[in-house]
């Protein structure tokens, strides 16, 4: 079936089933276009919590984000189009590794990036996202924190807050964001000296030093709208270019590296969205004891960033 036909059928089914479709900024263009709301990880969680009418949330992103939404919305059915949409960075920090680090550093607060599975979150004091990591760490009454799983985000937070931010594990990373190289950005800048560089804090410190703006995916979208520049180099997953171009006619956006694709994010297709909503399959569940502890960590994040 052609994409416009599936999109039309999905939109009819959505009304019939009282579903809300949420999609991350890295989703395929046609998936973003079919969504009721497109955003970064914290915005998607907030949008899901604000929802009063929907019975189902069809959540087009990767597993840890879907788990987060399921934890925060126990009364709603959360469906993920592809069960294969799994973030490899989230798997670099299993719950037992968090417990091990806590036993090595008793009394030091544990801040975990939302890019972790629920079992690991349940071991943390507070969660954070790329949009609020600096604010969350600043709000803690401690000069040192254990922070995982992204070593690059940990370094960025340390530089911004001046606190000691110990990465757990020592070398967690996003396989997509480490593809960006400082040299590629400097070369692109040479041929376009007026352009503005935006980068995600999952990039290496070398790349972040070349950036004019560092932020979450939606913070980049807002910055691109407000900034008077006409041309931008973007150091994050290439799916965001669709939204940037749609919201900013007359401005141009160039990927810092065109091969920066998160294959997991791309597993969600319109076809799968239709099938999963039709069958109400791929329901995201988290065991209740784990969910209760992970929810506390997420609530502390919201309290720290009100
Ligand atoms: P954002 O919260 O900035 O959208 O980032 C999520 C993510 O997975 C980045 O790789
Ligand atoms: Fe995980 Fe990186 Fe993909 Fe984000 S871009 S979902 S951190 S693998």
CSV table of C-alpha atoms and ligand atoms in Angstrom, one decimal:
chain,number,residue,atom,x,y,z
A,1,UNK,CA,0.0,0.0,0.0
A,2,UNK,CA,1.3,3.5,-0.8
A,3,UNK,CA,2.4,5.7,2.2
A,4,UNK,CA,-0.5,8.2,1.9
A,5,UNK,CA,-3.0,5.3,1.9
A,6,UNK,CA,-1.5,3.7,5.1
A,7,UNK,CA,-1.3,7.2,6.7
A,8,UNK,CA,-5.1,7.7,6.0
A,9,UNK,CA,-6.0,4.3,7.3
A,10,UNK,CA,-3.9,4.8,10.4
A,11,UNK,CA,-5.6,8.2,11.1
A,12,UNK,CA,-9.0,6.6,10.8
A,13,UNK,CA,-8.0,3.7,13.1
A,14,UNK,CA,-6.5,6.2,15.6
A,15,UNK,CA,-9.9,7.9,16.1
A,16,UNK,CA,-11.7,4.5,16.3
A,17,UNK,CA,-9.4,3.3,19.0
A,18,UNK,CA,-9.0,6.6,20.9
A,19,UNK,CA,-5.3,6.5,20.4
A,20,UNK,CA,-2.7,9.3,20.7
A,21,UNK,CA,0.4,9.0,18.4
A,22,UNK,CA,3.7,10.3,19.8
A,23,UNK,CA,6.9,10.2,17.8
A,24,UNK,CA,10.5,11.1,18.6
A,25,UNK,CA,12.4,13.7,16.6
A,26,UNK,CA,14.5,10.9,15.0
A,27,UNK,CA,11.6,9.0,13.5
A,28,UNK,CA,11.1,8.5,9.8
A,29,UNK,CA,9.6,11.5,8.0
A,30,UNK,CA,6.3,9.8,7.3
A,31,UNK,CA,6.1,8.6,10.9
A,32,UNK,CA,6.6,12.1,12.2
A,33,UNK,CA,4.0,13.4,9.8
A,34,UNK,CA,1.4,10.8,11.1
A,35,UNK,CA,2.0,11.8,14.8
A,36,UNK,CA,-0.1,14.0,17.0
A,37,UNK,CA,3.1,15.3,18.6
A,38,UNK,CA,6.8,15.1,17.8
A,39,UNK,CA,9.4,15.8,20.5
A,40,UNK,CA,12.4,15.0,22.6
A,41,UNK,CA,12.4,12.4,25.3
A,42,UNK,CA,11.2,14.6,28.2
A,43,UNK,CA,8.6,16.4,26.0
A,44,UNK,CA,7.1,13.0,24.9
A,45,UNK,CA,6.8,11.9,28.6
A,46,UNK,CA,5.1,15.2,29.6
A,47,UNK,CA,2.7,15.1,26.6
A,48,UNK,CA,1.7,11.5,27.5
A,49,UNK,CA,1.1,12.6,31.1
A,50,UNK,CA,-1.1,15.6,30.0
A,51,UNK,CA,-3.3,13.4,27.9
A,52,UNK,CA,-6.8,13.0,29.2
A,53,UNK,CA,-8.8,11.5,26.3
A,54,UNK,CA,-6.7,8.7,24.8
A,55,UNK,CA,-7.0,5.1,25.9
A,56,UNK,CA,-3.9,4.0,23.9
A,57,UNK,CA,-0.6,5.7,23.3
A,58,UNK,CA,1.1,4.5,20.1
A,59,UNK,CA,4.6,5.4,20.9
A,60,UNK,CA,7.1,5.6,18.0
A,61,UNK,CA,10.6,5.8,19.5
A,62,UNK,CA,12.9,3.3,21.2
A,63,UNK,CA,12.3,0.9,24.1
A,64,UNK,CA,13.5,3.0,27.1
A,65,UNK,CA,11.3,6.0,26.1
A,66,UNK,CA,8.3,3.7,25.7
A,67,UNK,CA,9.0,2.1,29.1
A,68,UNK,CA,9.2,5.6,30.7
A,69,UNK,CA,5.8,6.5,29.2
A,70,UNK,CA,4.3,3.2,30.4
A,71,UNK,CA,5.8,3.8,34.0
A,72,UNK,CA,4.3,7.4,34.1
A,73,UNK,CA,0.9,6.4,32.6
A,74,UNK,CA,-0.2,3.2,34.4
A,75,UNK,CA,-3.8,3.7,33.2
A,76,UNK,CA,-3.0,3.7,29.5
A,77,UNK,CA,-2.0,1.0,27.1
A,78,UNK,CA,1.4,1.9,25.6
A,79,UNK,CA,2.2,0.2,22.2
A,80,UNK,CA,5.5,0.3,20.4
A,81,UNK,CA,5.5,-0.3,16.7
A,82,UNK,CA,8.7,-2.4,16.6
A,83,UNK,CA,9.9,-4.5,19.5
A,84,UNK,CA,13.4,-4.3,17.9
A,85,UNK,CA,13.6,-0.6,18.5
A,86,UNK,CA,16.1,-1.0,21.3
A,87,UNK,CA,18.7,1.6,22.4
A,88,UNK,CA,22.2,0.0,22.6
A,89,UNK,CA,23.4,2.7,25.0
A,90,UNK,CA,20.7,1.9,27.5
A,91,UNK,CA,22.0,-1.7,27.6
A,92,UNK,CA,25.5,-0.5,28.5
A,93,UNK,CA,24.4,0.0,32.1
A,94,UNK,CA,22.6,-3.0,33.6
A,95,UNK,CA,21.0,-2.7,37.1
A,96,UNK,CA,23.7,-4.9,38.6
A,97,UNK,CA,26.4,-2.5,37.4
A,98,UNK,CA,24.6,0.4,39.1
A,99,UNK,CA,24.4,-1.6,42.3
A,100,UNK,CA,28.2,-2.3,42.1
A,101,UNK,CA,29.0,1.4,41.7
A,102,UNK,CA,26.7,2.4,44.5
A,103,UNK,CA,28.5,-0.1,46.8
A,104,UNK,CA,31.9,1.5,45.7
A,105,UNK,CA,30.7,5.0,46.4
A,106,UNK,CA,28.1,4.9,49.2
A,107,UNK,CA,26.2,8.1,49.8
A,108,UNK,CA,26.9,9.7,46.4
A,109,UNK,CA,23.7,10.4,44.5
A,110,UNK,CA,23.1,8.3,41.3
A,111,UNK,CA,21.8,10.4,38.3
A,112,UNK,CA,20.7,8.3,35.4
A,113,UNK,CA,20.0,9.5,31.9
A,114,UNK,CA,16.6,8.4,30.8
A,115,UNK,CA,18.4,6.3,28.2
A,116,UNK,CA,18.5,3.4,30.6
A,117,UNK,CA,16.1,0.4,31.1
A,118,UNK,CA,13.6,0.5,33.9
A,119,UNK,CA,15.5,-1.9,36.1
A,120,UNK,CA,18.6,0.4,36.1
A,121,UNK,CA,16.4,3.5,36.7
A,122,UNK,CA,14.9,1.8,39.7
A,123,UNK,CA,18.4,1.8,41.3
A,124,UNK,CA,18.9,5.6,40.7
A,125,UNK,CA,18.1,8.6,42.9
A,126,UNK,CA,17.0,10.8,40.0
A,127,UNK,CA,16.6,10.6,36.2
A,128,UNK,CA,17.5,13.3,33.7
A,129,UNK,CA,17.4,13.9,29.9
A,130,UNK,CA,19.7,15.7,27.6
A,131,UNK,CA,17.4,18.7,28.0
A,132,UNK,CA,17.7,19.0,31.8
A,133,UNK,CA,20.8,17.0,32.9
A,134,UNK,CA,22.7,20.2,34.0
A,135,UNK,CA,19.7,21.5,35.9
A,136,UNK,CA,19.1,18.2,37.7
A,137,UNK,CA,22.8,17.8,38.8
A,138,UNK,CA,22.9,21.5,39.9
A,139,UNK,CA,19.8,21.0,42.0
A,140,UNK,CA,21.4,18.2,44.0
A,141,UNK,CA,22.9,19.0,47.4
A,142,UNK,CA,26.2,17.2,46.6
A,143,UNK,CA,29.4,18.1,44.9
A,144,UNK,CA,29.9,14.6,43.3
A,145,UNK,CA,27.4,12.4,41.5
A,146,UNK,CA,27.5,9.0,39.8
A,147,UNK,CA,26.2,9.5,36.3
A,148,UNK,CA,25.4,7.0,33.5
A,149,UNK,CA,25.4,5.6,31.0
A,150,UNK,CA,26.6,8.3,28.6
A,151,UNK,CA,30.2,9.3,29.3
A,152,UNK,CA,30.0,12.2,26.9
A,153,UNK,CA,26.9,13.7,28.6
A,154,UNK,CA,28.7,13.1,31.9
A,155,UNK,CA,31.7,15.2,30.8
A,156,UNK,CA,29.4,17.9,29.4
A,157,UNK,CA,27.5,18.1,32.7
A,158,UNK,CA,30.8,18.2,34.7
A,159,UNK,CA,32.0,21.1,32.6
A,160,UNK,CA,28.8,23.0,33.0
A,161,UNK,CA,28.2,22.5,36.7
A,162,UNK,CA,31.8,22.3,38.0
A,163,UNK,CA,30.8,19.3,40.1
A,164,UNK,CA,32.6,15.9,40.0
A,165,UNK,CA,30.6,13.7,37.7
A,166,UNK,CA,31.8,10.1,37.7
A,167,UNK,CA,30.7,8.2,34.6
A,168,UNK,CA,29.2,4.8,35.1
A,169,UNK,CA,30.1,2.6,33.3
A,170,UNK,CA,33.5,4.2,32.5
A,171,UNK,CA,32.9,4.3,28.8
A,172,UNK,CA,29.1,4.3,27.9
A,173,UNK,CA,28.3,5.9,24.6
A,174,UNK,CA,25.8,6.3,21.8
A,175,UNK,CA,27.0,4.5,18.7
A,176,UNK,CA,25.4,7.1,16.4
A,177,UNK,CA,26.6,10.2,18.1
A,178,UNK,CA,30.3,9.1,18.3
A,179,UNK,CA,30.3,9.1,14.5
A,180,UNK,CA,30.6,12.9,14.4
A,181,UNK,CA,34.1,14.2,14.0
A,182,UNK,CA,35.4,17.6,14.7
A,183,UNK,CA,37.4,17.6,11.4
A,184,UNK,CA,34.2,17.1,9.4
A,185,UNK,CA,32.5,20.0,11.1
A,186,UNK,CA,35.5,22.3,10.6
A,187,UNK,CA,35.7,21.4,6.9
A,188,UNK,CA,31.9,22.1,6.5
A,189,UNK,CA,32.4,25.4,8.3
A,190,UNK,CA,35.2,26.4,6.0
A,191,UNK,CA,33.0,26.1,2.9
A,192,UNK,CA,30.1,27.9,4.7
A,193,UNK,CA,31.6,30.4,7.2
A,194,UNK,CA,28.3,32.0,8.2
A,195,UNK,CA,26.6,28.7,9.3
A,196,UNK,CA,25.7,27.9,12.9
A,197,UNK,CA,26.7,24.5,14.4
A,198,UNK,CA,24.2,22.8,16.7
A,199,UNK,CA,25.2,19.6,18.5
A,200,UNK,CA,23.7,17.0,20.9
A,201,UNK,CA,25.5,16.5,24.2
A,202,UNK,CA,25.9,12.8,23.4
A,203,UNK,CA,28.7,13.9,20.9
A,204,UNK,CA,32.3,13.9,22.0
A,205,UNK,CA,33.8,16.9,23.8
A,206,UNK,CA,35.9,17.6,20.7
A,207,UNK,CA,32.7,18.0,18.6
A,208,UNK,CA,30.9,20.0,21.3
A,209,UNK,CA,33.8,22.5,21.4
A,210,UNK,CA,33.0,23.3,17.7
A,211,UNK,CA,29.3,24.0,18.4
A,212,UNK,CA,27.6,27.3,18.7
A,213,UNK,CA,24.7,25.6,20.5
A,214,UNK,CA,24.5,22.4,22.5
A,215,UNK,CA,21.1,21.0,23.5
A,216,UNK,CA,18.5,18.2,23.3
A,217,UNK,CA,16.8,17.5,20.0
A,218,UNK,CA,13.8,19.8,20.7
A,219,UNK,CA,16.0,22.5,22.2
A,220,UNK,CA,17.8,22.5,18.8
A,221,UNK,CA,14.5,22.8,17.0
A,222,UNK,CA,13.6,25.9,19.1
A,223,UNK,CA,17.1,27.4,18.7
A,224,UNK,CA,16.9,27.0,14.9
A,225,UNK,CA,13.6,29.0,14.9
A,226,UNK,CA,14.9,31.8,17.1
A,227,UNK,CA,18.4,32.1,15.6
A,228,UNK,CA,18.6,34.7,12.7
A,229,UNK,CA,21.2,32.5,10.9
A,230,UNK,CA,20.1,31.0,7.5
A,231,UNK,CA,22.2,27.9,7.5
A,232,UNK,CA,23.0,25.3,10.1
A,233,UNK,CA,25.2,22.2,10.5
A,234,UNK,CA,23.5,19.7,12.7
A,235,UNK,CA,25.4,17.1,14.8
A,236,UNK,CA,22.7,14.7,15.9
A,237,UNK,CA,20.7,11.8,14.3
A,238,UNK,CA,19.7,12.8,10.8
A,239,UNK,CA,15.9,12.2,11.4
A,240,UNK,CA,15.7,15.6,13.0
A,241,UNK,CA,16.4,17.3,9.6
A,242,UNK,CA,12.8,16.6,8.5
A,243,UNK,CA,11.4,18.6,11.4
A,244,UNK,CA,13.9,21.3,11.1
A,245,UNK,CA,13.2,21.8,7.4
A,246,UNK,CA,9.4,21.7,7.9
A,247,UNK,CA,9.4,24.3,10.6
A,248,UNK,CA,12.0,26.6,9.0
A,249,UNK,CA,11.2,27.3,5.4
A,250,UNK,CA,14.0,29.5,3.9
A,251,UNK,CA,16.7,28.1,6.2
A,252,UNK,CA,19.0,25.3,5.3
A,253,UNK,CA,20.2,22.4,7.5
A,254,UNK,CA,23.2,20.2,6.7
A,255,UNK,CA,24.0,17.0,8.6
A,256,UNK,CA,27.5,17.1,10.2
A,257,UNK,CA,27.7,13.5,9.0
A,258,UNK,CA,25.1,12.1,6.7
A,259,UNK,CA,25.7,8.5,7.9
A,260,UNK,CA,24.6,9.4,11.5
A,261,UNK,CA,21.5,7.1,11.5
A,262,UNK,CA,20.2,5.3,14.5
A,263,UNK,CA,19.0,2.0,13.0
A,264,UNK,CA,16.9,1.3,16.0
A,265,UNK,CA,14.9,4.5,15.7
A,266,UNK,CA,14.2,3.7,12.0
A,267,UNK,CA,12.7,0.3,12.8
A,268,UNK,CA,9.3,1.9,13.4
A,269,UNK,CA,7.4,2.1,10.1
A,270,UNK,CA,3.9,3.3,9.2
A,271,UNK,CA,3.0,-0.3,8.3
A,272,UNK,CA,4.0,-1.5,11.8
A,273,UNK,CA,2.2,1.4,13.4
A,274,UNK,CA,-1.0,0.4,11.6
A,275,UNK,CA,-0.7,-3.3,12.4
A,276,UNK,CA,0.2,-2.8,16.1
A,277,UNK,CA,-2.7,-0.4,16.7
A,278,UNK,CA,-5.1,-2.7,14.8
A,279,UNK,CA,-4.1,-5.7,16.9
A,280,UNK,CA,-3.3,-3.7,20.1
A,281,UNK,CA,-0.1,-5.7,20.2
A,282,UNK,CA,3.4,-4.9,21.4
A,283,UNK,CA,2.1,-3.6,24.7
A,284,UNK,CA,4.9,-2.1,26.8
A,285,UNK,CA,4.9,-3.4,30.4
A,286,UNK,CA,7.2,-3.0,33.4
A,287,UNK,CA,6.9,-5.2,36.5
A,288,UNK,CA,5.1,-3.1,39.2
A,289,UNK,CA,7.8,-3.2,41.8
A,290,UNK,CA,10.4,-1.9,39.3
A,291,UNK,CA,8.0,0.6,37.9
A,292,UNK,CA,7.2,2.1,41.3
A,293,UNK,CA,10.9,2.7,42.0
A,294,UNK,CA,11.7,4.0,38.5
A,295,UNK,CA,8.7,6.3,38.7
A,296,UNK,CA,10.1,7.9,41.9
A,297,UNK,CA,13.4,8.6,40.1
A,298,UNK,CA,11.4,10.2,37.2
A,299,UNK,CA,9.2,12.2,39.5
A,300,UNK,CA,12.3,13.6,41.3
A,301,UNK,CA,13.5,14.8,37.8
A,302,UNK,CA,10.2,16.6,37.2
A,303,UNK,CA,10.4,18.1,40.7
A,304,UNK,CA,13.9,19.4,40.1
A,305,UNK,CA,13.0,21.0,36.8
A,306,UNK,CA,9.6,22.5,37.3
B,1,LIG,P1,16.6,13.8,23.2
B,1,LIG,O1,16.0,13.7,24.5
B,1,LIG,O2,17.5,15.0,23.0
B,1,LIG,O3,15.6,13.8,22.1
B,1,LIG,O4,17.6,12.6,22.9
B,1,LIG,C1,17.3,11.3,23.0
B,1,LIG,C2,18.3,10.4,22.4
B,1,LIG,O5,18.2,9.2,22.4
B,1,LIG,C3,19.4,11.0,21.8
B,1,LIG,O6,20.2,10.1,21.1
B,2,LIG,FE1,20.1,5.3,21.7
B,2,LIG,FE2,21.9,6.7,20.3
B,2,LIG,FE3,19.8,5.8,19.1
B,2,LIG,FE4,19.6,7.8,20.9
B,2,LIG,S1,20.6,7.8,18.9
B,2,LIG,S2,18.2,6.0,20.8
B,2,LIG,S3,21.1,7.2,22.4
B,2,LIG,S4,21.4,4.6,20.0
